[in-house]
Amino acid sequence: MQKIGIFQGEIVCFTGTIKNPYRLIRKEAFEIVRANGGDVSARLSRKTTVLVCGIPNPHFNPSRKISLAKERNIRILSMEEFFSKTGLPSQMSFAF
């Protein structure tokens, strides 16, 4: 059975910390992507079509993934845009 959803055919990678009013953890964010027809990748690859950027982790610099995504013309979404796209309202604003 073919899945149809907002991430249909997309390969989504996450970077940074997922902060949100729902206390959503990374695994749950992955499930949202999968439930909406997409797949999740732990690493940014040539197959990646979307990079979702959370709050930078002080022990990890996501700017490398962001730079690489820009070089490869991969669509970049903030967590706020991710929540908006999935229909979950976010009261936070992030800019990357």
mmCIF file of C-alpha atoms in Angstrom:
data_model
loop_
_atom_site.group_PDB
_atom_site.id
_atom_site.type_symbol
_atom_site.label_atom_id
_atom_site.label_comp_id
_atom_site.label_asym_id
_atom_site.label_seq_id
_atom_site.Cartn_x
_atom_site.Cartn_y
_atom_site.Cartn_z
ATOM 1 C CA MET A 1 0.000 0.000 0.000
ATOM 2 C CA GLN A 2 1.408 3.387 -1.020
ATOM 3 C CA LYS A 3 1.556 6.124 1.602
ATOM 4 C CA ILE A 4 0.337 9.589 0.671
ATOM 5 C CA GLY A 5 1.214 12.614 2.756
ATOM 6 C CA ILE A 6 3.033 15.891 3.052
ATOM 7 C CA PHE A 7 6.428 14.169 3.006
ATOM 8 C CA GLN A 8 5.548 11.749 0.195
ATOM 9 C CA GLY A 9 8.780 10.691 -1.506
ATOM 10 C CA GLU A 10 10.949 12.907 0.708
ATOM 11 C CA ILE A 11 14.087 11.806 2.565
ATOM 12 C CA VAL A 12 14.242 13.936 5.708
ATOM 13 C CA CYS A 13 17.259 14.552 7.938
ATOM 14 C CA PHE A 14 17.143 16.382 11.294
ATOM 15 C CA THR A 15 19.884 18.459 12.882
ATOM 16 C CA GLY A 16 20.001 20.277 16.208
ATOM 17 C CA THR A 17 17.775 19.807 19.238
ATOM 18 C CA ILE A 18 14.044 19.394 18.748
ATOM 19 C CA LYS A 19 12.463 21.943 21.084
ATOM 20 C CA ASN A 20 8.704 22.274 21.008
ATOM 21 C CA PRO A 21 5.673 22.744 23.220
ATOM 22 C CA TYR A 22 4.688 19.078 22.743
ATOM 23 C CA ARG A 23 7.863 17.641 24.308
ATOM 24 C CA LEU A 24 8.249 15.729 21.062
ATOM 25 C CA ILE A 25 11.368 13.605 20.954
ATOM 26 C CA ARG A 26 13.420 12.860 17.845
ATOM 27 C CA LYS A 27 11.940 9.365 17.439
ATOM 28 C CA GLU A 28 8.412 10.847 17.408
ATOM 29 C CA ALA A 29 9.436 13.445 14.820
ATOM 30 C CA PHE A 30 10.726 10.572 12.669
ATOM 31 C CA GLU A 31 7.363 8.813 13.034
ATOM 32 C CA ILE A 32 5.530 11.970 11.902
ATOM 33 C CA VAL A 33 7.643 12.018 8.738
ATOM 34 C CA ARG A 34 7.052 8.309 8.079
ATOM 35 C CA ALA A 35 3.316 8.578 8.783
ATOM 36 C CA ASN A 36 3.179 11.315 6.153
ATOM 37 C CA GLY A 37 4.839 9.284 3.404
ATOM 38 C CA GLY A 38 8.490 10.215 3.919
ATOM 39 C CA ASP A 39 11.585 8.444 5.112
ATOM 40 C CA VAL A 40 14.218 9.569 7.610
ATOM 41 C CA SER A 41 17.972 9.564 7.239
ATOM 42 C CA ALA A 42 20.390 9.932 10.133
ATOM 43 C CA ARG A 43 22.951 11.519 7.823
ATOM 44 C CA LEU A 44 22.748 14.164 5.160
ATOM 45 C CA SER A 45 23.307 12.369 1.865
ATOM 46 C CA ARG A 46 22.797 12.978 -1.836
ATOM 47 C CA LYS A 47 19.381 11.306 -1.463
ATOM 48 C CA THR A 48 18.261 13.753 1.264
ATOM 49 C CA THR A 49 15.562 16.151 0.075
ATOM 50 C CA VAL A 50 14.709 18.018 3.311
ATOM 51 C CA LEU A 51 16.834 19.146 6.281
ATOM 52 C CA VAL A 52 14.917 20.114 9.435
ATOM 53 C CA CYS A 53 16.935 22.383 11.736
ATOM 54 C CA GLY A 54 16.330 22.460 15.457
ATOM 55 C CA ILE A 55 18.119 24.515 18.077
ATOM 56 C CA PRO A 56 21.905 24.129 17.807
ATOM 57 C CA ASN A 57 23.360 21.744 20.372
ATOM 58 C CA PRO A 58 26.321 23.270 22.267
ATOM 59 C CA HIS A 59 28.266 20.028 21.707
ATOM 60 C CA PHE A 60 27.523 19.833 17.984
ATOM 61 C CA ASN A 61 27.577 22.504 15.288
ATOM 62 C CA PRO A 62 24.778 21.979 12.736
ATOM 63 C CA SER A 63 26.174 24.685 10.456
ATOM 64 C CA ARG A 64 28.106 22.036 8.503
ATOM 65 C CA LYS A 65 24.888 20.210 7.635
ATOM 66 C CA ILE A 66 23.194 23.500 6.774
ATOM 67 C CA SER A 67 26.077 24.555 4.500
ATOM 68 C CA LEU A 68 26.113 21.168 2.804
ATOM 69 C CA ALA A 69 22.323 21.262 2.350
ATOM 70 C CA LYS A 70 22.592 24.682 0.698
ATOM 71 C CA GLU A 71 25.362 23.433 -1.620
ATOM 72 C CA ARG A 72 23.182 20.488 -2.658
ATOM 73 C CA ASN A 73 19.996 22.574 -3.014
ATOM 74 C CA ILE A 74 18.286 20.582 -0.262
ATOM 75 C CA ARG A 75 15.190 22.269 1.130
ATOM 76 C CA ILE A 76 15.804 23.547 4.676
ATOM 77 C CA LEU A 77 12.969 23.806 7.199
ATOM 78 C CA SER A 78 13.086 25.300 10.676
ATOM 79 C CA MET A 79 11.293 23.389 13.427
ATOM 80 C CA GLU A 80 8.526 26.014 13.226
ATOM 81 C CA GLU A 81 8.095 25.297 9.513
ATOM 82 C CA PHE A 82 8.133 21.544 10.208
ATOM 83 C CA PHE A 83 5.345 21.915 12.780
ATOM 84 C CA SER A 84 3.362 24.190 10.476
ATOM 85 C CA LYS A 85 3.693 21.722 7.581
ATOM 86 C CA THR A 86 2.515 18.845 9.792
ATOM 87 C CA GLY A 87 -0.393 20.840 11.201
ATOM 88 C CA LEU A 88 1.086 21.072 14.693
ATOM 89 C CA PRO A 89 1.160 24.726 15.797
ATOM 90 C CA SER A 90 4.482 25.949 17.126
ATOM 91 C CA GLN A 91 4.802 28.911 19.421
ATOM 92 C CA MET A 92 8.531 29.140 18.792
ATOM 93 C CA SER A 93 10.388 30.945 16.087
ATOM 94 C CA PHE A 94 13.754 29.832 14.715
ATOM 95 C CA ALA A 95 15.759 31.389 11.918
ATOM 96 C CA PHE A 96 18.554 29.641 10.021
#
